[in-house]
Short mmCIF file of C-alpha atoms and ligand atoms in Angstrom, two decimals:
data_model
loop_
_atom_site.label_atom_id
_atom_site.label_comp_id
_atom_site.label_asym_id
_atom_site.label_seq_id
_atom_site.Cartn_x
_atom_site.Cartn_y
_atom_site.Cartn_z
CA MET A 9 -23.82 38.39 95.59
CA LEU A 10 -21.07 37.11 93.30
CA LEU A 11 -23.61 34.79 91.63
CA LYS A 12 -26.03 37.70 91.12
CA ASN A 13 -23.32 39.88 89.60
CA ASN A 14 -22.27 37.09 87.28
CA THR A 15 -25.85 36.44 86.20
CA GLU A 16 -26.32 40.13 85.44
CA LYS A 17 -23.16 40.09 83.36
CA ILE A 18 -24.27 37.01 81.44
CA THR A 19 -27.81 38.18 80.72
CA SER A 20 -26.66 41.65 79.67
CA VAL A 21 -25.74 40.19 76.27
CA LEU A 22 -29.48 40.02 75.45
CA LYS A 23 -32.05 42.79 74.85
CA SER A 24 -33.43 43.84 78.23
CA ASP A 25 -36.99 42.77 77.33
CA ASN A 26 -35.69 39.22 76.89
CA VAL A 27 -34.55 39.06 80.52
CA LEU A 28 -36.81 38.56 83.55
CA THR A 29 -35.41 39.07 87.03
CA SER A 30 -38.27 40.10 89.31
CA LEU A 31 -39.10 37.74 92.17
CA GLU A 32 -42.63 37.13 90.83
CA GLU A 33 -41.36 36.29 87.36
CA ARG A 34 -38.62 34.01 88.61
CA TYR A 35 -41.08 32.27 90.92
CA CYS A 36 -43.08 31.12 87.88
CA TYR A 37 -40.06 29.14 86.69
CA ALA A 38 -39.09 27.52 90.00
CA GLN A 39 -41.15 24.43 89.19
CA ASP A 40 -42.54 22.51 86.24
CA SER A 41 -45.55 20.17 85.94
CA THR A 42 -44.08 17.67 88.36
CA ASN A 43 -46.45 17.17 91.25
CA THR A 44 -44.41 16.32 94.28
CA ARG A 45 -43.74 17.68 97.72
CA ARG A 46 -40.52 19.59 97.62
CA HIS A 47 -38.90 22.92 98.09
CA SER A 48 -38.72 24.87 94.85
CA VAL A 49 -35.48 26.61 93.85
CA LEU A 50 -35.64 30.05 92.27
CA PRO A 51 -33.56 30.80 89.17
CA GLU A 52 -31.57 34.06 89.25
CA ALA A 53 -32.93 35.05 85.83
CA VAL A 54 -35.11 33.84 82.99
CA VAL A 55 -33.96 34.66 79.47
CA PHE A 56 -35.72 34.36 76.11
CA ALA A 57 -33.49 33.39 73.21
CA GLU A 58 -34.48 34.69 69.77
CA THR A 59 -31.61 33.18 67.79
CA ALA A 60 -28.97 30.47 68.00
CA GLU A 61 -26.45 33.29 68.47
CA ASP A 62 -28.30 34.39 71.63
CA VAL A 63 -27.97 30.85 72.97
CA GLN A 64 -24.27 30.77 72.08
CA LYS A 65 -23.61 34.08 73.85
CA ILE A 66 -25.45 32.99 77.01
CA LEU A 67 -23.73 29.61 77.21
CA LYS A 68 -20.25 30.96 76.48
CA SER A 69 -20.56 33.45 79.26
CA ALA A 70 -22.34 31.11 81.71
CA ASN A 71 -19.70 28.45 81.16
CA ARG A 72 -16.95 30.93 81.93
CA CYS A 73 -18.68 31.93 85.18
CA LYS A 74 -19.83 28.35 85.94
CA ILE A 75 -23.49 29.40 86.19
CA PRO A 76 -26.13 26.69 85.54
CA VAL A 77 -28.36 26.99 82.47
CA VAL A 78 -31.65 25.09 82.35
CA CYS A 79 -33.58 24.89 79.07
CA ARG A 80 -37.32 25.20 79.23
CA GLY A 81 -39.98 24.42 76.63
CA ALA A 82 -43.53 24.44 77.96
CA GLY A 83 -42.47 23.05 81.37
CA THR A 84 -44.93 20.14 81.10
CA ASN A 85 -42.59 17.31 81.94
CA MET A 86 -43.55 15.25 84.99
CA VAL A 87 -40.15 14.32 86.44
CA GLY A 88 -38.69 17.70 87.43
CA ALA A 89 -36.59 17.81 84.25
CA CYS A 90 -36.53 21.59 83.95
CA THR A 91 -36.46 22.87 87.50
CA PRO A 92 -33.39 24.96 88.40
CA GLU A 93 -31.94 22.62 91.05
CA LYS A 94 -28.91 24.83 91.54
CA GLY A 95 -30.43 28.17 90.59
CA GLY A 96 -28.83 29.88 87.59
CA ILE A 97 -30.50 30.85 84.34
CA ILE A 98 -33.65 29.50 82.71
CA LEU A 99 -33.32 29.50 78.92
CA ASN A 100 -36.80 29.88 77.47
CA PHE A 101 -37.51 28.96 73.82
CA SER A 102 -40.99 30.40 73.34
CA LYS A 103 -39.55 33.08 71.00
CA MET A 104 -37.75 30.51 68.84
CA ASN A 105 -40.97 29.00 67.55
CA LYS A 106 -40.74 29.12 63.76
CA ILE A 107 -41.18 26.42 61.17
CA LEU A 108 -38.17 27.26 59.00
CA ASP A 109 -38.53 24.99 56.00
CA PHE A 110 -40.88 22.34 54.65
CA ASN A 111 -39.82 19.95 51.89
CA ALA A 112 -42.71 17.83 50.58
CA GLU A 113 -40.54 15.86 48.18
CA ASN A 114 -38.01 14.80 50.81
CA MET A 115 -40.77 14.63 53.46
CA THR A 116 -38.82 16.75 55.96
CA VAL A 117 -39.48 19.82 58.04
CA ARG A 118 -36.93 22.10 59.74
CA VAL A 119 -38.03 23.76 62.97
CA GLN A 120 -36.89 25.85 65.89
CA PRO A 121 -37.14 24.21 69.33
CA GLY A 122 -40.04 26.34 70.61
CA VAL A 123 -42.50 25.09 67.95
CA ILE A 124 -45.54 23.49 69.62
CA VAL A 125 -45.89 19.80 68.69
CA GLY A 126 -49.62 20.10 67.91
CA ASP A 127 -49.01 23.13 65.64
CA LEU A 128 -46.36 21.20 63.71
CA LYS A 129 -48.67 18.22 63.32
CA LYS A 130 -51.46 20.44 61.94
CA PHE A 131 -49.04 22.26 59.62
CA VAL A 132 -47.76 19.10 57.96
CA GLU A 133 -51.16 17.36 57.90
CA LYS A 134 -52.60 20.27 55.91
CA ARG A 135 -49.93 19.44 53.36
CA GLY A 136 -50.73 15.70 53.25
CA LEU A 137 -47.87 14.55 55.48
CA PHE A 138 -47.72 13.22 59.01
CA TYR A 139 -45.53 13.74 62.10
CA PRO A 140 -46.64 10.82 64.31
CA PRO A 141 -45.30 11.58 67.86
CA ASP A 142 -48.41 12.52 69.83
CA PRO A 143 -47.81 13.27 73.53
CA SER A 144 -51.25 13.76 75.11
CA ASN A 145 -50.39 17.38 75.90
CA MET A 146 -49.19 18.19 72.37
CA ARG A 147 -51.30 21.36 72.32
CA VAL A 148 -48.70 22.95 74.60
CA SER A 149 -45.52 20.86 74.65
CA THR A 150 -42.61 21.88 72.40
CA ILE A 151 -40.39 20.10 69.91
CA GLY A 152 -37.30 21.01 71.99
CA GLY A 153 -38.83 19.41 75.11
CA SER A 154 -39.95 16.37 73.09
CA ILE A 155 -36.49 15.85 71.67
CA ALA A 156 -34.86 16.30 75.07
CA GLN A 157 -37.20 13.64 76.51
CA SER A 158 -37.81 11.50 73.42
CA SER A 159 -41.52 11.86 74.03
CA GLY A 160 -43.98 9.26 72.88
CA GLY A 161 -47.74 8.95 73.03
CA PRO A 162 -50.54 6.56 72.09
CA MET A 163 -49.25 6.18 68.52
CA SER A 164 -45.80 4.97 69.60
CA PHE A 165 -46.93 1.34 69.23
CA LYS A 166 -46.98 1.58 65.45
CA TYR A 167 -44.97 4.71 64.71
CA GLY A 168 -42.28 4.92 67.41
CA THR A 169 -41.30 7.96 69.47
CA THR A 170 -39.62 11.31 68.79
CA LYS A 171 -36.21 9.64 68.44
CA ASP A 172 -37.44 7.91 65.28
CA TYR A 173 -38.19 11.22 63.53
CA VAL A 174 -35.06 13.29 64.14
CA LEU A 175 -32.73 13.49 61.13
CA ASN A 176 -30.54 16.48 61.96
CA LEU A 177 -29.92 18.55 65.03
CA THR A 178 -28.13 21.84 65.44
CA VAL A 179 -27.01 22.18 69.03
CA VAL A 180 -25.06 24.62 71.12
CA LEU A 181 -22.48 23.05 73.43
CA ALA A 182 -21.83 24.15 77.00
CA ASP A 183 -18.98 26.45 75.91
CA GLY A 184 -21.11 28.16 73.25
CA THR A 185 -19.83 26.20 70.23
CA LEU A 186 -22.41 25.51 67.53
CA MET A 187 -22.43 21.89 66.32
CA LYS A 188 -24.42 20.27 63.49
CA LEU A 189 -25.33 16.60 63.89
CA GLY A 190 -26.74 14.15 61.35
CA ALA A 191 -26.82 14.20 57.57
CA GLY A 192 -30.42 15.16 56.83
CA THR A 193 -30.85 12.00 54.79
CA ILE A 194 -33.11 9.08 55.63
CA LYS A 195 -30.06 6.86 56.11
CA ASP A 196 -26.74 7.89 57.60
CA ALA A 197 -24.02 5.38 58.50
CA VAL A 198 -21.18 7.82 59.01
CA GLY A 199 -19.66 7.56 62.46
CA TYR A 200 -21.31 7.74 65.86
CA HIS A 201 -24.93 8.95 65.91
CA LEU A 202 -24.36 11.82 68.27
CA ASN A 203 -27.79 13.27 67.54
CA GLN A 204 -29.35 10.14 69.08
CA LEU A 205 -27.23 10.78 72.19
CA ILE A 206 -28.72 14.27 72.52
CA ILE A 207 -32.28 12.91 72.16
CA GLY A 208 -33.54 12.03 75.64
CA SER A 209 -30.61 13.76 77.37
CA GLU A 210 -32.96 16.28 79.08
CA GLY A 211 -30.84 19.32 78.27
CA THR A 212 -27.83 17.94 80.16
CA LEU A 213 -25.48 17.53 77.17
CA ALA A 214 -26.31 20.31 74.71
CA VAL A 215 -28.99 22.83 73.80
CA VAL A 216 -31.08 22.10 70.71
CA VAL A 217 -31.49 25.23 68.56
CA GLU A 218 -32.79 23.62 65.37
CA ALA A 219 -34.07 20.23 64.23
CA GLU A 220 -34.81 18.64 60.89
CA LEU A 221 -37.56 16.07 61.30
CA LYS A 222 -38.66 13.15 59.19
CA LEU A 223 -42.29 13.03 58.01
CA ILE A 224 -44.32 10.21 56.52
CA PRO A 225 -47.41 10.19 54.28
CA LYS A 226 -50.59 10.90 56.22
CA PRO A 227 -52.75 7.77 56.51
CA GLU A 228 -55.80 8.20 54.30
CA ALA A 229 -58.36 7.02 56.87
CA SER A 230 -58.69 5.89 60.46
CA ARG A 231 -61.28 4.41 62.81
CA VAL A 232 -61.31 3.96 66.58
CA ILE A 233 -62.75 0.73 67.99
CA MET A 234 -63.76 0.79 71.65
CA SER A 235 -64.44 -2.47 73.52
CA TYR A 236 -64.96 -3.65 77.10
CA PHE A 237 -63.68 -6.72 78.97
CA ASP A 238 -64.64 -8.49 82.19
CA THR A 239 -61.02 -9.08 83.17
CA LEU A 240 -57.67 -7.40 82.53
CA GLU A 241 -56.31 -10.71 81.29
CA ASP A 242 -59.03 -10.82 78.61
CA ALA A 243 -58.13 -7.29 77.50
CA VAL A 244 -54.46 -8.19 77.17
CA SER A 245 -55.34 -11.36 75.27
CA GLY A 246 -57.42 -9.09 72.98
CA VAL A 247 -54.24 -7.13 72.21
CA ASN A 248 -52.38 -10.35 71.37
CA ASN A 249 -55.24 -11.60 69.21
CA ILE A 250 -55.21 -8.37 67.19
CA ILE A 251 -51.54 -8.85 66.42
CA ALA A 252 -52.19 -12.53 65.59
CA GLU A 253 -54.72 -11.23 63.04
CA ARG A 254 -51.75 -9.42 61.41
CA ILE A 255 -53.20 -6.00 62.14
CA PHE A 256 -50.79 -3.30 63.28
CA PRO A 257 -53.01 -0.67 64.95
CA ALA A 258 -51.85 2.92 65.38
CA THR A 259 -52.94 2.83 69.05
CA ILE A 260 -53.97 0.19 71.56
CA ASP A 261 -54.75 2.18 74.72
CA PHE A 262 -56.43 0.86 77.85
CA MET A 263 -58.31 2.13 80.88
CA ASP A 264 -58.83 0.02 84.02
CA ASN A 265 -62.06 -0.08 86.00
CA ASN A 266 -61.02 2.72 88.40
CA SER A 267 -60.29 5.00 85.44
CA ILE A 268 -63.58 4.11 83.73
CA THR A 269 -65.64 4.76 86.88
CA THR A 270 -63.74 7.95 87.78
CA VAL A 271 -64.16 9.45 84.29
CA GLU A 272 -67.85 8.48 84.30
CA ARG A 273 -68.33 10.02 87.75
CA PHE A 274 -66.93 13.43 86.85
CA TYR A 275 -67.43 13.60 83.07
CA PRO A 276 -70.40 11.33 82.33
CA CYS A 277 -70.15 10.02 78.76
CA GLY A 278 -71.78 6.61 78.91
CA LEU A 279 -68.76 4.44 79.81
CA LEU A 280 -69.65 0.96 81.16
CA VAL A 281 -68.62 1.17 84.82
CA GLU A 282 -69.20 -2.53 85.54
CA LYS A 283 -66.39 -3.57 83.19
CA GLU A 284 -62.83 -4.22 84.37
CA ALA A 285 -61.06 -2.84 81.33
CA MET A 286 -61.59 -0.91 78.14
CA LEU A 287 -59.43 -0.93 75.00
CA LEU A 288 -59.22 1.84 72.41
CA VAL A 289 -57.83 0.53 69.16
CA THR A 290 -57.10 2.92 66.29
CA ILE A 291 -56.72 1.41 62.86
CA ASP A 292 -55.40 3.52 60.00
CA GLY A 293 -54.31 3.19 56.37
CA PHE A 294 -56.10 3.20 53.01
CA ASP A 295 -59.81 3.89 53.10
CA SER A 296 -60.38 0.66 51.21
CA SER A 297 -58.67 -1.34 54.02
CA MET A 298 -60.83 0.01 56.85
CA ASP A 299 -63.64 -2.59 56.72
CA GLU A 300 -61.20 -5.51 56.57
CA GLN A 301 -59.08 -4.14 59.43
CA GLU A 302 -62.14 -3.40 61.55
CA ASN A 303 -63.57 -6.90 60.99
CA ARG A 304 -60.29 -8.48 62.05
CA VAL A 305 -60.03 -6.31 65.17
CA ARG A 306 -63.64 -7.06 66.13
CA ARG A 307 -63.04 -10.80 65.62
CA ALA A 308 -59.90 -10.65 67.77
CA MET A 309 -61.75 -8.80 70.52
CA GLN A 310 -64.74 -11.14 70.47
CA GLU A 311 -62.45 -14.17 70.73
CA SER A 312 -61.10 -12.61 73.95
CA GLY A 313 -64.57 -12.09 75.39
CA ALA A 314 -65.04 -8.40 74.50
CA SER A 315 -68.51 -6.91 74.65
CA SER A 316 -70.18 -3.64 73.65
CA ILE A 317 -67.80 -3.06 70.75
CA VAL A 318 -68.37 0.36 69.18
CA THR A 319 -66.57 1.93 66.21
CA ALA A 320 -66.01 5.67 65.88
CA VAL A 321 -65.78 6.66 62.23
CA THR A 322 -66.41 10.40 61.96
CA GLU A 323 -63.92 12.93 63.36
CA ALA A 324 -66.50 13.99 66.00
CA GLU A 325 -67.07 10.37 67.10
CA LYS A 326 -63.33 9.69 67.29
CA GLU A 327 -62.74 12.86 69.28
CA ALA A 328 -65.52 11.93 71.74
CA VAL A 329 -63.99 8.50 72.38
CA TRP A 330 -60.49 9.91 72.88
CA THR A 331 -61.81 12.70 75.11
CA ALA A 332 -63.00 10.02 77.55
CA ARG A 333 -59.50 8.52 77.63
CA ARG A 334 -57.76 11.90 77.92
CA ALA A 335 -60.18 13.00 80.68
CA SER A 336 -58.82 10.31 82.96
CA PHE A 337 -56.00 12.51 84.36
CA ALA A 338 -58.34 15.44 85.05
CA ALA A 339 -60.96 13.12 86.57
CA THR A 340 -58.39 11.43 88.84
CA ALA A 341 -57.23 14.89 89.93
CA LYS A 342 -60.72 15.48 91.35
CA LEU A 343 -60.38 12.59 93.81
CA ALA A 344 -57.80 14.29 96.05
CA PRO A 345 -55.84 17.54 96.36
CA ASP A 346 -52.98 16.09 94.27
CA VAL A 347 -52.45 13.57 91.50
CA VAL A 348 -49.15 12.04 90.41
CA SER A 349 -48.95 10.33 87.05
CA ASP A 350 -46.19 7.76 86.74
CA ASP A 351 -44.75 6.01 83.72
CA ILE A 352 -43.64 2.36 83.74
CA ILE A 353 -43.10 -0.13 80.93
CA VAL A 354 -42.96 -3.94 80.84
CA PRO A 355 -42.87 -6.47 78.01
CA ARG A 356 -46.44 -6.83 76.72
CA ASP A 357 -46.77 -10.42 77.97
CA LYS A 358 -46.32 -9.11 81.54
CA LEU A 359 -48.82 -6.26 81.22
CA ALA A 360 -51.82 -7.86 82.97
CA LYS A 361 -49.64 -9.00 85.88
CA MET A 362 -48.06 -5.53 86.16
CA ILE A 363 -51.41 -3.73 86.22
CA ARG A 364 -52.90 -6.12 88.77
CA GLU A 365 -49.84 -6.01 91.02
CA CYS A 366 -49.62 -2.19 90.83
CA LYS A 367 -53.19 -2.06 92.01
CA ASN A 368 -52.40 -4.50 94.86
CA ILE A 369 -49.41 -2.37 95.89
CA CYS A 370 -51.54 0.79 95.95
CA ASP A 371 -54.28 -1.02 97.90
CA LYS A 372 -51.67 -2.15 100.44
CA TYR A 373 -50.71 1.50 100.99
CA SER A 374 -54.33 2.75 100.91
CA LEU A 375 -53.69 4.81 97.78
CA SER A 376 -56.33 5.42 95.18
CA VAL A 377 -54.98 4.61 91.70
CA CYS A 378 -56.46 4.90 88.22
CA MET A 379 -54.54 3.06 85.55
CA VAL A 380 -54.40 4.01 81.90
CA GLY A 381 -51.73 3.40 79.32
CA HIS A 382 -50.58 2.18 76.00
CA ALA A 383 -51.32 -1.55 76.08
CA GLY A 384 -49.61 -2.22 72.75
CA ASP A 385 -46.31 -1.00 74.19
CA GLY A 386 -46.76 -2.46 77.70
CA ASN A 387 -46.61 1.14 78.97
CA ILE A 388 -48.67 1.92 82.09
CA HIS A 389 -49.44 5.30 83.65
CA PRO A 390 -50.58 4.68 87.24
CA GLN A 391 -52.31 7.91 88.30
CA ILE A 392 -52.32 8.16 92.08
CA ALA A 393 -54.71 10.58 93.81
CA LEU A 394 -53.50 11.69 97.22
CA ASN A 395 -52.72 14.58 99.51
CA LEU A 396 -48.99 15.22 99.25
CA GLU A 397 -49.11 17.37 102.38
CA ASP A 398 -50.29 14.41 104.43
CA ASP A 399 -47.11 12.83 105.86
CA ARG A 400 -48.53 9.33 106.08
CA GLN A 401 -49.89 9.39 102.52
CA PHE A 402 -46.66 10.84 101.20
CA LYS A 403 -44.61 8.11 102.90
CA ASN A 404 -46.97 5.47 101.57
CA TYR A 405 -46.71 6.93 98.07
CA ILE A 406 -42.89 6.79 98.13
CA SER A 407 -43.00 3.16 99.31
CA ALA A 408 -45.60 2.21 96.69
CA LYS A 409 -43.65 3.92 93.93
CA SER A 410 -40.46 2.12 94.87
CA GLU A 411 -42.25 -1.26 94.92
CA MET A 412 -43.88 -0.60 91.54
CA TYR A 413 -40.49 0.22 90.00
CA GLU A 414 -38.93 -2.91 91.50
CA LEU A 415 -41.79 -4.95 90.12
CA ALA A 416 -41.43 -3.43 86.64
CA VAL A 417 -37.71 -4.19 86.58
CA SER A 418 -38.26 -7.73 87.92
CA LEU A 419 -40.71 -8.33 85.05
CA GLY A 420 -38.13 -7.26 82.48
CA GLY A 421 -39.35 -3.67 82.16
CA THR A 422 -38.05 -0.29 83.20
CA ILE A 423 -38.98 2.78 85.26
CA SER A 424 -39.71 5.23 82.46
CA ALA A 425 -41.01 4.75 78.93
CA GLU A 426 -41.53 8.34 77.87
CA HIS A 427 -41.41 10.77 80.82
CA GLY A 428 -37.64 10.64 81.45
CA VAL A 429 -35.67 10.73 84.72
CA GLY A 430 -35.32 14.42 85.72
CA TYR A 431 -34.50 14.63 89.44
CA GLU A 432 -37.56 12.55 90.36
CA LYS A 433 -36.29 9.14 89.28
CA ILE A 434 -32.58 9.58 90.11
CA PRO A 435 -32.80 7.38 93.24
CA TYR A 436 -34.11 4.53 91.12
CA LEU A 437 -31.82 4.86 88.08
CA GLU A 438 -29.31 2.26 89.19
CA LYS A 439 -32.10 -0.19 89.91
CA THR A 440 -32.81 -0.40 86.21
CA VAL A 441 -29.68 0.72 84.33
CA ASP A 442 -26.44 -1.25 84.64
CA LYS A 443 -24.00 0.50 87.03
CA GLU A 444 -21.28 0.46 84.37
CA ALA A 445 -23.67 2.08 81.91
CA VAL A 446 -24.41 4.86 84.41
CA ASN A 447 -20.64 5.38 84.80
CA TYR A 448 -20.38 5.73 81.02
CA MET A 449 -23.21 8.27 81.07
CA ARG A 450 -21.26 10.27 83.67
CA SER A 451 -18.14 10.16 81.49
CA ILE A 452 -20.11 11.35 78.46
CA LYS A 453 -21.59 14.19 80.53
CA LYS A 454 -18.04 15.26 81.51
CA ILE A 455 -16.94 15.38 77.87
CA PHE A 456 -19.91 17.48 76.78
CA ASP A 457 -20.17 19.65 79.87
CA PRO A 458 -16.99 19.62 81.99
CA ASN A 459 -18.22 22.44 84.25
CA ASN A 460 -21.61 20.79 84.81
CA ILE A 461 -23.57 23.90 83.88
CA LEU A 462 -26.21 22.24 81.67
CA ASN A 463 -29.25 21.29 83.76
CA PRO A 464 -27.19 20.07 86.75
CA GLY A 465 -28.81 17.61 89.16
CA LYS A 466 -30.76 15.75 86.47
CA ILE A 467 -30.71 12.07 85.34
CA PHE A 468 -27.89 11.16 87.78
CA LYS A 469 -25.74 12.81 90.40
CA VAL A 470 -22.46 13.87 88.83
C1 FAD B 525 -51.06 16.26 80.98
C2 FAD B 525 -49.75 15.73 80.46
C3 FAD B 525 -49.75 14.71 79.52
C4 FAD B 525 -48.53 14.21 79.03
N1 FAD B 525 -48.57 13.22 78.09
C5 FAD B 525 -47.41 12.73 77.61
C6 FAD B 525 -47.43 11.69 76.62
O1 FAD B 525 -48.48 11.23 76.17
N2 FAD B 525 -46.23 11.22 76.18
C7 FAD B 525 -45.04 11.73 76.63
O2 FAD B 525 -43.99 11.28 76.20
N3 FAD B 525 -45.00 12.69 77.58
C8 FAD B 525 -46.15 13.20 78.07
N4 FAD B 525 -46.12 14.19 79.02
C9 FAD B 525 -44.81 14.64 79.54
C10 FAD B 525 -44.24 15.90 78.81
O3 FAD B 525 -45.23 16.71 78.44
C11 FAD B 525 -43.47 15.61 77.58
O4 FAD B 525 -42.32 14.95 77.94
C12 FAD B 525 -43.13 16.88 76.75
O5 FAD B 525 -42.53 16.50 75.58
C13 FAD B 525 -42.29 17.94 77.39
O6 FAD B 525 -42.27 19.08 76.52
P1 FAD B 525 -42.08 20.54 77.10
O7 FAD B 525 -41.99 21.48 75.96
O8 FAD B 525 -43.12 20.85 78.12
O9 FAD B 525 -40.66 20.38 77.79
P2 FAD B 525 -40.18 20.90 79.20
O10 FAD B 525 -40.96 20.23 80.28
O11 FAD B 525 -40.11 22.37 79.21
O12 FAD B 525 -38.69 20.34 79.20
C14 FAD B 525 -38.44 18.96 79.21
C15 FAD B 525 -36.93 18.72 79.17
O13 FAD B 525 -36.43 19.19 77.93
C16 FAD B 525 -35.34 20.11 78.13
N5 FAD B 525 -35.38 21.03 77.01
C17 FAD B 525 -36.41 21.83 76.61
N6 FAD B 525 -36.06 22.51 75.50
C18 FAD B 525 -34.80 22.14 75.19
C19 FAD B 525 -33.88 22.51 74.15
N7 FAD B 525 -34.20 23.39 73.21
N8 FAD B 525 -32.65 21.94 74.15
C20 FAD B 525 -32.30 21.04 75.10
N9 FAD B 525 -33.12 20.67 76.10
C21 FAD B 525 -34.36 21.20 76.14
C22 FAD B 525 -35.61 20.71 79.49
O14 FAD B 525 -34.44 21.21 80.09
C23 FAD B 525 -36.15 19.49 80.23
O15 FAD B 525 -35.08 18.69 80.66
C24 FAD B 525 -47.31 14.73 79.52
C25 FAD B 525 -47.32 15.77 80.45
C26 FAD B 525 -48.52 16.27 80.91
C27 FAD B 525 -48.49 17.38 81.92
#
């Protein structure tokens, strides 16, 4: 009752149509895109901020009453990063979705956190510039969510992830104080880079209310080269050969045989189901460089035993090829009532071993797995189709997951490349991050958020 009264007091600082409290409305925010078997926790209220001042008022009051506040973009993360573990208030940014300023000369753009990543990309591309981070679900995911999780995507191999494009952040601290971080210049060597600390912190340290992002010139042309291999090892050697040819592709994505056959079964598009692996290589740059780059990539692939090499040149052809790759999640989801998509990364020279061993682990536990990922980065997304309500399958899944993480760490990799930790990966955090480093993270959390109101129960147990 006390909690409810406090929540009412806190949310009363906003216009009433920016506050949702009905059971049905709150129910919609009890979970995010994480597919797992667990009890969902209802928030007491959902509020829509329209301005930084709204965020300040909510946090100031929530901090005083020690009520949790959980930021929410599009809710598409896959690790339970924006579920209200301890109830409290969901802070929704869909009304703070404006592009505030665009500076072509400086190649920067200033945005509110609710801007959709795909909309921003289109906006700057129309003006000849490029914002490279490309999470597969960019049509819905937000800049705030991307910053809080340092999202990546297929283009991370060449262009890096969200963290490489944030110049300035304006954040609101747990007690409602507004703080500006960064200098807005391409270089900045003044003191600690606190903005980099906020990036990837999953809303546990501060709330992002504005960001200034770095842009680069839009590549003049691109082509996508699709090729097939008889073994995973050949596909990985193809990746190494491309780099030996001194080509730096924008993407080097792969699909394993299960992914190829599953996509072909549900969304027939002519994929070669007898092949063990497929690579999708995107080259980009000056139009005049396309033939040379393509020849080098083809040569590298052929040297690794690739067959059926096809190049997509027009926008429609490129889209068709990428649709096959993107369809893999939806196709896997048709194999069983549930699908869980994981996110593991290893050094590239361990990629073939990691993929093969992941498959062996899933076979051992009778789990059906389709593997896709970003081969250039060594980043694998094992997509496991199962019935989470089936106790035996669920137990097997937990065991398989744990073994896959141990394997990734033993091969010099880690348990998340771009999806984050949320609550989902907390039990595994200390398997991959040094214990002392986790203690430092806890100390930093205490400095930023002494009352533990910002997204409590995420990344680590306080
Ligand atoms: C089909 C599918 C494909 C995906 N593909 C990719 C991919 O290719 N690459 C990739 O990296 N990820 C991918 N993801 C994961 C996820 O979509 C991304 O991490 C995405 O950036 C999350 O954005 P969001 O707006 O949905 O954030 P949410 O899920 O709403 O929130 C994510 C985290 O950010 C915090 N947060 C949100 N807004 C703020 C703010 N203003 N201030 C502080 N914290 C905030 C939340 O509290 C939460 O901790 C995929 C997910 C799905 C479902």
